[in-house]
mmCIF file of N, CA and C in Angstrom:
data_model
loop_
_atom_site.group_PDB
_atom_site.id
_atom_site.type_symbol
_atom_site.label_atom_id
_atom_site.label_comp_id
_atom_site.label_asym_id
_atom_site.label_seq_id
_atom_site.Cartn_x
_atom_site.Cartn_y
_atom_site.Cartn_z
ATOM 1 N N GLN A 16 -17.218 55.055 -58.440
ATOM 2 C CA GLN A 16 -17.080 55.089 -59.892
ATOM 3 C C GLN A 16 -15.737 54.510 -60.299
ATOM 4 N N GLY A 17 -15.724 53.928 -61.481
ATOM 5 C CA GLY A 17 -14.497 53.368 -61.982
ATOM 6 C C GLY A 17 -14.716 52.647 -63.298
ATOM 7 N N GLN A 18 -13.626 52.210 -63.867
ATOM 8 C CA GLN A 18 -13.673 51.534 -65.149
ATOM 9 C C GLN A 18 -12.876 50.245 -65.078
ATOM 10 N N LEU A 19 -13.402 49.222 -65.707
ATOM 11 C CA LEU A 19 -12.740 47.934 -65.806
ATOM 12 C C LEU A 19 -12.548 47.604 -67.277
ATOM 13 N N VAL A 20 -11.357 47.194 -67.629
ATOM 14 C CA VAL A 20 -11.036 46.879 -69.016
ATOM 15 C C VAL A 20 -10.387 45.510 -69.073
ATOM 16 N N GLU A 21 -11.042 44.591 -69.770
ATOM 17 C CA GLU A 21 -10.526 43.241 -69.916
ATOM 18 C C GLU A 21 -9.605 43.147 -71.127
ATOM 19 N N SER A 22 -8.691 42.213 -71.052
ATOM 20 C CA SER A 22 -7.818 41.921 -72.174
ATOM 21 C C SER A 22 -7.343 40.480 -72.060
ATOM 22 N N GLY A 23 -6.758 39.984 -73.119
ATOM 23 C CA GLY A 23 -6.173 38.660 -73.103
ATOM 24 C C GLY A 23 -6.961 37.589 -73.819
ATOM 25 N N GLY A 24 -8.148 37.915 -74.268
ATOM 26 C CA GLY A 24 -8.931 36.944 -75.002
ATOM 27 C C GLY A 24 -8.347 36.684 -76.379
ATOM 28 N N GLY A 25 -8.874 35.672 -77.023
ATOM 29 C CA GLY A 25 -8.398 35.343 -78.347
ATOM 30 C C GLY A 25 -8.924 34.009 -78.813
ATOM 31 N N LEU A 26 -8.374 33.554 -79.906
ATOM 32 C CA LEU A 26 -8.739 32.277 -80.510
ATOM 33 C C LEU A 26 -7.663 31.254 -80.187
ATOM 34 N N VAL A 27 -8.077 30.183 -79.536
ATOM 35 C CA VAL A 27 -7.152 29.127 -79.158
ATOM 36 C C VAL A 27 -7.765 27.778 -79.493
ATOM 37 N N GLN A 28 -6.960 26.758 -79.353
ATOM 38 C CA GLN A 28 -7.404 25.397 -79.613
ATOM 39 C C GLN A 28 -7.733 24.677 -78.317
ATOM 40 N N THR A 29 -8.514 23.639 -78.443
ATOM 41 C CA THR A 29 -8.842 22.809 -77.293
ATOM 42 C C THR A 29 -7.568 22.364 -76.578
ATOM 43 N N GLY A 30 -7.574 22.514 -75.267
ATOM 44 C CA GLY A 30 -6.412 22.165 -74.463
ATOM 45 C C GLY A 30 -5.457 23.298 -74.200
ATOM 46 N N ASP A 31 -5.613 24.392 -74.909
ATOM 47 C CA ASP A 31 -4.730 25.541 -74.723
ATOM 48 C C ASP A 31 -5.077 26.307 -73.460
ATOM 49 N N SER A 32 -4.249 27.284 -73.159
ATOM 50 C CA SER A 32 -4.433 28.143 -72.004
ATOM 51 C C SER A 32 -4.474 29.598 -72.420
ATOM 52 N N LEU A 33 -5.170 30.381 -71.641
ATOM 53 C CA LEU A 33 -5.202 31.828 -71.786
ATOM 54 C C LEU A 33 -5.208 32.452 -70.410
ATOM 55 N N ARG A 34 -4.650 33.633 -70.321
ATOM 56 C CA ARG A 34 -4.771 34.414 -69.112
ATOM 57 C C ARG A 34 -5.452 35.728 -69.434
ATOM 58 N N LEU A 35 -6.613 35.911 -68.858
ATOM 59 C CA LEU A 35 -7.336 37.155 -69.003
ATOM 60 C C LEU A 35 -6.922 38.129 -67.918
ATOM 61 N N SER A 36 -6.899 39.388 -68.272
ATOM 62 C CA SER A 36 -6.592 40.442 -67.322
ATOM 63 C C SER A 36 -7.738 41.433 -67.279
ATOM 64 N N CYS A 37 -7.950 41.997 -66.137
ATOM 65 C CA CYS A 37 -8.946 43.042 -65.956
ATOM 66 C C CYS A 37 -8.289 44.168 -65.190
ATOM 67 N N ALA A 38 -8.027 45.251 -65.881
ATOM 68 C CA ALA A 38 -7.371 46.401 -65.285
ATOM 69 C C ALA A 38 -8.411 47.403 -64.808
ATOM 70 N N ALA A 39 -8.267 47.829 -63.581
ATOM 71 C CA ALA A 39 -9.214 48.748 -62.972
ATOM 72 C C ALA A 39 -8.603 50.128 -62.827
ATOM 73 N N SER A 40 -9.435 51.125 -62.984
ATOM 74 C CA SER A 40 -9.030 52.500 -62.754
ATOM 75 C C SER A 40 -10.196 53.257 -62.149
ATOM 76 N N GLY A 41 -9.879 54.296 -61.404
ATOM 77 C CA GLY A 41 -10.920 55.131 -60.840
ATOM 78 C C GLY A 41 -11.618 54.564 -59.624
ATOM 79 N N LEU A 42 -11.042 53.559 -59.017
ATOM 80 C CA LEU A 42 -11.600 53.007 -57.793
ATOM 81 C C LEU A 42 -10.472 52.520 -56.900
ATOM 82 N N THR A 43 -10.773 52.420 -55.631
ATOM 83 C CA THR A 43 -9.793 51.920 -54.673
ATOM 84 C C THR A 43 -9.778 50.407 -54.776
ATOM 85 N N PHE A 44 -8.955 49.924 -55.664
ATOM 86 C CA PHE A 44 -9.037 48.543 -56.113
ATOM 87 C C PHE A 44 -8.933 47.541 -54.977
ATOM 88 N N TYR A 45 -8.057 47.772 -54.036
ATOM 89 C CA TYR A 45 -7.839 46.782 -52.982
ATOM 90 C C TYR A 45 -9.075 46.552 -52.124
ATOM 91 N N GLN A 46 -10.032 47.464 -52.169
ATOM 92 C CA GLN A 46 -11.251 47.345 -51.381
ATOM 93 C C GLN A 46 -12.336 46.529 -52.079
ATOM 94 N N TYR A 47 -12.055 46.024 -53.269
ATOM 95 C CA TYR A 47 -13.092 45.390 -54.071
ATOM 96 C C TYR A 47 -12.876 43.909 -54.239
ATOM 97 N N GLY A 48 -13.964 43.174 -54.029
ATOM 98 C CA GLY A 48 -13.991 41.819 -54.510
ATOM 99 C C GLY A 48 -14.225 41.833 -56.007
ATOM 100 N N MET A 49 -13.717 40.838 -56.682
ATOM 101 C CA MET A 49 -13.794 40.795 -58.130
ATOM 102 C C MET A 49 -14.392 39.475 -58.589
ATOM 103 N N GLY A 50 -15.086 39.556 -59.690
ATOM 104 C CA GLY A 50 -15.670 38.369 -60.269
ATOM 105 C C GLY A 50 -15.467 38.320 -61.770
ATOM 106 N N TRP A 51 -15.480 37.113 -62.284
ATOM 107 C CA TRP A 51 -15.475 36.877 -63.720
ATOM 108 C C TRP A 51 -16.758 36.160 -64.101
ATOM 109 N N PHE A 52 -17.362 36.621 -65.166
ATOM 110 C CA PHE A 52 -18.563 36.020 -65.715
ATOM 111 C C PHE A 52 -18.372 35.820 -67.209
ATOM 112 N N ARG A 53 -19.182 34.963 -67.768
ATOM 113 C CA ARG A 53 -19.124 34.758 -69.209
ATOM 114 C C ARG A 53 -20.533 34.616 -69.766
ATOM 115 N N GLN A 54 -20.658 34.926 -71.046
ATOM 116 C CA GLN A 54 -21.958 34.902 -71.675
ATOM 117 C C GLN A 54 -21.821 34.588 -73.158
ATOM 118 N N VAL A 55 -22.743 33.789 -73.643
ATOM 119 C CA VAL A 55 -22.837 33.502 -75.066
ATOM 120 C C VAL A 55 -24.198 33.982 -75.545
ATOM 121 N N PRO A 56 -24.341 34.275 -76.836
ATOM 122 C CA PRO A 56 -25.625 34.758 -77.336
ATOM 123 C C PRO A 56 -26.764 33.811 -77.027
ATOM 124 N N GLY A 57 -27.861 34.380 -76.551
ATOM 125 C CA GLY A 57 -29.045 33.597 -76.270
ATOM 126 C C GLY A 57 -29.054 32.890 -74.942
ATOM 127 N N LYS A 58 -27.994 33.061 -74.156
ATOM 128 C CA LYS A 58 -27.928 32.407 -72.866
ATOM 129 C C LYS A 58 -27.704 33.425 -71.761
ATOM 130 N N GLU A 59 -28.071 33.026 -70.577
ATOM 131 C CA GLU A 59 -27.913 33.872 -69.412
ATOM 132 C C GLU A 59 -26.441 33.976 -69.029
ATOM 133 N N ARG A 60 -26.080 35.109 -68.493
ATOM 134 C CA ARG A 60 -24.719 35.301 -68.018
ATOM 135 C C ARG A 60 -24.389 34.273 -66.943
ATOM 136 N N GLU A 61 -23.221 33.705 -67.042
ATOM 137 C CA GLU A 61 -22.818 32.608 -66.183
ATOM 138 C C GLU A 61 -21.660 33.015 -65.286
ATOM 139 N N PHE A 62 -21.790 32.699 -64.031
ATOM 140 C CA PHE A 62 -20.700 32.923 -63.095
ATOM 141 C C PHE A 62 -19.534 32.004 -63.400
ATOM 142 N N VAL A 63 -18.338 32.537 -63.313
ATOM 143 C CA VAL A 63 -17.136 31.759 -63.568
ATOM 144 C C VAL A 63 -16.271 31.650 -62.318
ATOM 145 N N ALA A 64 -15.905 32.792 -61.756
ATOM 146 C CA ALA A 64 -15.002 32.792 -60.611
ATOM 147 C C ALA A 64 -15.122 34.110 -59.871
ATOM 148 N N ALA A 65 -14.753 34.092 -58.612
ATOM 149 C CA ALA A 65 -14.742 35.303 -57.809
ATOM 150 C C ALA A 65 -13.638 35.208 -56.777
ATOM 151 N N ILE A 66 -13.217 36.362 -56.308
ATOM 152 C CA ILE A 66 -12.197 36.434 -55.270
ATOM 153 C C ILE A 66 -12.602 37.504 -54.273
ATOM 154 N N ASP A 67 -12.442 37.191 -52.995
ATOM 155 C CA ASP A 67 -12.759 38.152 -51.956
ATOM 156 C C ASP A 67 -11.918 39.412 -52.102
ATOM 157 N N TRP A 68 -12.429 40.494 -51.580
ATOM 158 C CA TRP A 68 -11.662 41.731 -51.628
ATOM 159 C C TRP A 68 -10.325 41.597 -50.911
ATOM 160 N N THR A 69 -10.278 40.719 -49.917
ATOM 161 C CA THR A 69 -9.035 40.474 -49.205
ATOM 162 C C THR A 69 -8.049 39.648 -50.023
ATOM 163 N N GLY A 70 -8.545 38.972 -51.035
ATOM 164 C CA GLY A 70 -7.721 38.070 -51.810
ATOM 165 C C GLY A 70 -7.498 36.722 -51.165
ATOM 166 N N ASP A 71 -8.120 36.483 -50.031
ATOM 167 C CA ASP A 71 -7.850 35.274 -49.266
ATOM 168 C C ASP A 71 -8.632 34.057 -49.738
ATOM 169 N N ASN A 72 -9.776 34.278 -50.349
ATOM 170 C CA ASN A 72 -10.630 33.172 -50.749
ATOM 171 C C ASN A 72 -11.078 33.330 -52.187
ATOM 172 N N THR A 73 -11.188 32.210 -52.856
ATOM 173 C CA THR A 73 -11.656 32.190 -54.231
ATOM 174 C C THR A 73 -12.829 31.242 -54.373
ATOM 175 N N TYR A 74 -13.602 31.459 -55.422
ATOM 176 C CA TYR A 74 -14.819 30.698 -55.662
ATOM 177 C C TYR A 74 -14.919 30.417 -57.151
ATOM 178 N N TYR A 75 -15.383 29.223 -57.488
ATOM 179 C CA TYR A 75 -15.424 28.818 -58.869
ATOM 180 C C TYR A 75 -16.712 28.084 -59.202
ATOM 181 N N ALA A 76 -17.155 28.281 -60.419
ATOM 182 C CA ALA A 76 -18.215 27.444 -60.940
ATOM 183 C C ALA A 76 -17.700 26.023 -61.096
ATOM 184 N N ASP A 77 -18.591 25.070 -60.923
ATOM 185 C CA ASP A 77 -18.182 23.676 -61.049
ATOM 186 C C ASP A 77 -17.572 23.374 -62.416
ATOM 187 N N SER A 78 -18.051 24.054 -63.425
ATOM 188 C CA SER A 78 -17.598 23.786 -64.773
ATOM 189 C C SER A 78 -16.145 24.182 -65.022
ATOM 190 N N VAL A 79 -15.600 25.049 -64.178
ATOM 191 C CA VAL A 79 -14.233 25.520 -64.382
ATOM 192 C C VAL A 79 -13.307 25.162 -63.233
ATOM 193 N N LYS A 80 -13.839 24.626 -62.176
ATOM 194 C CA LYS A 80 -13.027 24.297 -61.009
ATOM 195 C C LYS A 80 -11.930 23.308 -61.388
ATOM 196 N N GLY A 81 -10.733 23.630 -60.965
ATOM 197 C CA GLY A 81 -9.590 22.805 -61.289
ATOM 198 C C GLY A 81 -8.887 23.198 -62.567
ATOM 199 N N ARG A 82 -9.536 24.016 -63.380
ATOM 200 C CA ARG A 82 -8.948 24.463 -64.637
ATOM 201 C C ARG A 82 -8.638 25.956 -64.635
ATOM 202 N N PHE A 83 -9.481 26.731 -63.971
ATOM 203 C CA PHE A 83 -9.327 28.181 -63.950
ATOM 204 C C PHE A 83 -8.845 28.629 -62.582
ATOM 205 N N THR A 84 -8.092 29.708 -62.566
ATOM 206 C CA THR A 84 -7.610 30.295 -61.331
ATOM 207 C C THR A 84 -7.779 31.805 -61.392
ATOM 208 N N ILE A 85 -8.449 32.351 -60.405
ATOM 209 C CA ILE A 85 -8.594 33.792 -60.304
ATOM 210 C C ILE A 85 -7.594 34.316 -59.281
ATOM 211 N N SER A 86 -7.023 35.458 -59.567
ATOM 212 C CA SER A 86 -6.088 36.080 -58.641
ATOM 213 C C SER A 86 -6.227 37.589 -58.732
ATOM 214 N N LYS A 87 -5.810 38.247 -57.703
ATOM 215 C CA LYS A 87 -5.957 39.690 -57.589
ATOM 216 C C LYS A 87 -4.614 40.294 -57.191
ATOM 217 N N GLU A 88 -4.128 41.210 -57.991
ATOM 218 C CA GLU A 88 -2.871 41.887 -57.729
ATOM 219 C C GLU A 88 -3.177 43.354 -57.441
ATOM 220 N N ASN A 89 -3.280 43.675 -56.182
ATOM 221 C CA ASN A 89 -3.654 45.034 -55.806
ATOM 222 C C ASN A 89 -2.641 46.066 -56.279
ATOM 223 N N ALA A 90 -1.375 45.716 -56.245
ATOM 224 C CA ALA A 90 -0.339 46.656 -56.646
ATOM 225 C C ALA A 90 -0.457 47.039 -58.105
ATOM 226 N N LYS A 91 -1.075 46.185 -58.908
ATOM 227 C CA LYS A 91 -1.249 46.454 -60.328
ATOM 228 C C LYS A 91 -2.684 46.813 -60.693
ATOM 229 N N ASN A 92 -3.547 46.891 -59.701
ATOM 230 C CA ASN A 92 -4.963 47.186 -59.937
ATOM 231 C C ASN A 92 -5.558 46.246 -60.982
ATOM 232 N N THR A 93 -5.216 44.988 -60.866
ATOM 233 C CA THR A 93 -5.585 44.033 -61.898
ATOM 234 C C THR A 93 -6.031 42.714 -61.282
ATOM 235 N N VAL A 94 -7.065 42.152 -61.856
ATOM 236 C CA VAL A 94 -7.483 40.805 -61.523
ATOM 237 C C VAL A 94 -7.262 39.935 -62.753
ATOM 238 N N TYR A 95 -6.855 38.699 -62.530
ATOM 239 C CA TYR A 95 -6.534 37.788 -63.610
ATOM 240 C C TYR A 95 -7.440 36.569 -63.564
ATOM 241 N N LEU A 96 -7.597 35.976 -64.698
ATOM 242 C CA LEU A 96 -8.237 34.677 -64.792
ATOM 243 C C LEU A 96 -7.356 33.794 -65.657
ATOM 244 N N GLN A 97 -6.653 32.889 -65.012
ATOM 245 C CA GLN A 97 -5.847 31.919 -65.726
ATOM 246 C C GLN A 97 -6.735 30.756 -66.122
ATOM 247 N N MET A 98 -6.796 30.472 -67.398
ATOM 248 C CA MET A 98 -7.677 29.441 -67.924
ATOM 249 C C MET A 98 -6.832 28.373 -68.597
ATOM 250 N N ASN A 99 -6.924 27.175 -68.093
ATOM 251 C CA ASN A 99 -6.188 26.047 -68.633
ATOM 252 C C ASN A 99 -7.147 24.992 -69.159
ATOM 253 N N SER A 100 -6.624 24.114 -69.976
ATOM 254 C CA SER A 100 -7.400 23.001 -70.514
ATOM 255 C C SER A 100 -8.710 23.467 -71.119
ATOM 256 N N LEU A 101 -8.631 24.473 -71.933
ATOM 257 C CA LEU A 101 -9.826 25.065 -72.508
ATOM 258 C C LEU A 101 -10.512 24.112 -73.474
ATOM 259 N N THR A 102 -11.821 24.204 -73.491
ATOM 260 C CA THR A 102 -12.651 23.429 -74.405
ATOM 261 C C THR A 102 -13.593 24.368 -75.136
ATOM 262 N N PRO A 103 -14.219 23.905 -76.213
ATOM 263 C CA PRO A 103 -15.186 24.761 -76.910
ATOM 264 C C PRO A 103 -16.315 25.259 -76.017
ATOM 265 N N ASP A 104 -16.641 24.525 -74.981
ATOM 266 C CA ASP A 104 -17.683 24.973 -74.059
ATOM 267 C C ASP A 104 -17.290 26.231 -73.302
ATOM 268 N N ASP A 105 -16.018 26.565 -73.315
ATOM 269 C CA ASP A 105 -15.552 27.782 -72.662
ATOM 270 C C ASP A 105 -15.669 29.003 -73.558
ATOM 271 N N THR A 106 -16.046 28.811 -74.800
ATOM 272 C CA THR A 106 -16.195 29.933 -75.718
ATOM 273 C C THR A 106 -17.281 30.874 -75.226
ATOM 274 N N ALA A 107 -16.927 32.138 -75.062
ATOM 275 C CA ALA A 107 -17.865 33.129 -74.544
ATOM 276 C C ALA A 107 -17.174 34.478 -74.495
ATOM 277 N N VAL A 108 -17.959 35.494 -74.228
ATOM 278 C CA VAL A 108 -17.424 36.789 -73.867
ATOM 279 C C VAL A 108 -17.244 36.803 -72.358
ATOM 280 N N TYR A 109 -16.035 37.059 -71.929
ATOM 281 C CA TYR A 109 -15.711 37.062 -70.510
ATOM 282 C C TYR A 109 -15.641 38.490 -70.006
ATOM 283 N N SER A 110 -16.365 38.753 -68.935
ATOM 284 C CA SER A 110 -16.405 40.079 -68.346
ATOM 285 C C SER A 110 -15.984 40.011 -66.891
ATOM 286 N N CYS A 111 -15.305 41.043 -66.451
ATOM 287 C CA CYS A 111 -14.986 41.149 -65.038
ATOM 288 C C CYS A 111 -15.898 42.166 -64.388
ATOM 289 N N ALA A 112 -16.053 42.040 -63.089
ATOM 290 C CA ALA A 112 -16.935 42.909 -62.338
ATOM 291 C C ALA A 112 -16.360 43.134 -60.956
ATOM 292 N N ALA A 113 -16.715 44.262 -60.366
ATOM 293 C CA ALA A 113 -16.195 44.661 -59.070
ATOM 294 C C ALA A 113 -17.325 44.910 -58.087
ATOM 295 N N ARG A 114 -17.062 44.580 -56.836
ATOM 296 C CA ARG A 114 -18.034 44.773 -55.765
ATOM 297 C C ARG A 114 -17.289 45.219 -54.522
ATOM 298 N N LEU A 115 -17.666 46.371 -54.000
ATOM 299 C CA LEU A 115 -16.979 46.937 -52.849
ATOM 300 C C LEU A 115 -17.064 45.994 -51.656
ATOM 301 N N TYR A 116 -15.905 45.672 -51.099
ATOM 302 C CA TYR A 116 -15.791 44.754 -49.971
ATOM 303 C C TYR A 116 -16.497 43.434 -50.226
ATOM 304 N N GLY A 117 -16.465 43.013 -51.446
ATOM 305 C CA GLY A 117 -17.169 41.809 -51.829
ATOM 306 C C GLY A 117 -16.546 40.549 -51.268
ATOM 307 N N ILE A 118 -17.398 39.682 -50.769
ATOM 308 C CA ILE A 118 -17.025 38.350 -50.323
ATOM 309 C C ILE A 118 -17.806 37.358 -51.166
ATOM 310 N N GLY A 119 -17.103 36.505 -51.862
ATOM 311 C CA GLY A 119 -17.774 35.633 -52.794
ATOM 312 C C GLY A 119 -18.443 36.443 -53.890
ATOM 313 N N GLY A 120 -19.630 36.017 -54.275
ATOM 314 C CA GLY A 120 -20.383 36.793 -55.241
ATOM 315 C C GLY A 120 -20.555 36.105 -56.568
ATOM 316 N N SER A 121 -21.545 35.239 -56.663
ATOM 317 C CA SER A 121 -21.823 34.537 -57.907
ATOM 318 C C SER A 121 -23.022 35.099 -58.654
ATOM 319 N N THR A 122 -23.656 36.104 -58.097
ATOM 320 C CA THR A 122 -24.837 36.704 -58.695
ATOM 321 C C THR A 122 -24.462 37.997 -59.397
ATOM 322 N N PRO A 123 -24.730 38.114 -60.686
ATOM 323 C CA PRO A 123 -24.317 39.318 -61.410
ATOM 324 C C PRO A 123 -24.834 40.622 -60.812
ATOM 325 N N THR A 124 -26.049 40.599 -60.271
ATOM 326 C CA THR A 124 -26.622 41.825 -59.736
ATOM 327 C C THR A 124 -25.946 42.286 -58.464
ATOM 328 N N ASP A 125 -25.098 41.469 -57.887
ATOM 329 C CA ASP A 125 -24.335 41.888 -56.722
ATOM 330 C C ASP A 125 -23.231 42.879 -57.078
ATOM 331 N N TYR A 126 -22.886 42.948 -58.340
ATOM 332 C CA TYR A 126 -21.798 43.794 -58.813
ATOM 333 C C TYR A 126 -22.339 45.045 -59.481
ATOM 334 N N ASP A 127 -21.675 46.144 -59.259
ATOM 335 C CA ASP A 127 -22.135 47.403 -59.839
ATOM 336 C C ASP A 127 -21.136 48.039 -60.804
ATOM 337 N N ARG A 128 -20.019 47.389 -61.037
ATOM 338 C CA ARG A 128 -19.036 47.866 -61.997
ATOM 339 C C ARG A 128 -18.637 46.720 -62.905
ATOM 340 N N TRP A 129 -18.715 46.945 -64.190
ATOM 341 C CA TRP A 129 -18.477 45.912 -65.179
ATOM 342 C C TRP A 129 -17.571 46.398 -66.294
ATOM 343 N N GLY A 130 -16.781 45.477 -66.794
ATOM 344 C CA GLY A 130 -16.031 45.749 -67.999
ATOM 345 C C GLY A 130 -16.850 45.411 -69.232
ATOM 346 N N GLN A 131 -16.302 45.715 -70.388
ATOM 347 C CA GLN A 131 -16.997 45.472 -71.647
ATOM 348 C C GLN A 131 -16.860 44.039 -72.132
ATOM 349 N N GLY A 132 -15.895 43.325 -71.627
ATOM 350 C CA GLY A 132 -15.732 41.933 -71.985
ATOM 351 C C GLY A 132 -14.653 41.709 -73.021
ATOM 352 N N THR A 133 -14.150 40.502 -73.031
ATOM 353 C CA THR A 133 -13.172 40.081 -74.021
ATOM 354 C C THR A 133 -13.576 38.709 -74.543
ATOM 355 N N GLN A 134 -13.468 38.531 -75.841
ATOM 356 C CA GLN A 134 -13.931 37.309 -76.480
ATOM 357 C C GLN A 134 -12.904 36.203 -76.337
ATOM 358 N N VAL A 135 -13.369 35.051 -75.912
ATOM 359 C CA VAL A 135 -12.567 33.839 -75.882
ATOM 360 C C VAL A 135 -13.240 32.822 -76.785
ATOM 361 N N THR A 136 -12.510 32.342 -77.759
ATOM 362 C CA THR A 136 -13.025 31.346 -78.680
ATOM 363 C C THR A 136 -12.090 30.141 -78.678
ATOM 364 N N VAL A 137 -12.649 28.990 -78.422
ATOM 365 C CA VAL A 137 -11.872 27.759 -78.353
ATOM 366 C C VAL A 137 -12.345 26.840 -79.467
ATOM 367 N N SER A 138 -11.463 26.532 -80.367
ATOM 368 C CA SER A 138 -11.794 25.663 -81.480
ATOM 369 C C SER A 138 -11.490 24.215 -81.126
ATOM 370 N N SER A 139 -12.198 23.320 -81.764
ATOM 371 C CA SER A 139 -12.000 21.907 -81.524
ATOM 372 C C SER A 139 -10.918 21.347 -82.421
#
């Protein structure tokens, strides 16, 4: 059991950067792989990025590779998503998710702990 709370979303312009944070509580954070997903109304939830529970490997959707960076800070019980060169196509609600001893993980059903999400809106 545990709770994930995202923060850092907002309204930005094309080309801007944002760093999302996902703070975890109530779980042994260092044992969890973490993922970021995003969703817009009427569309299926989309995988964005994931990091192994060890923090050694990261995984990205093709649409964000080279622009987004996921990182995990066990000492702070927090996973981050650094988003650069944002475009309107990145507009979505971004949610983080946790998976015990997770390696990779691009499928939402692989995760059993989810945050409520934070809105990212990128204007043109």
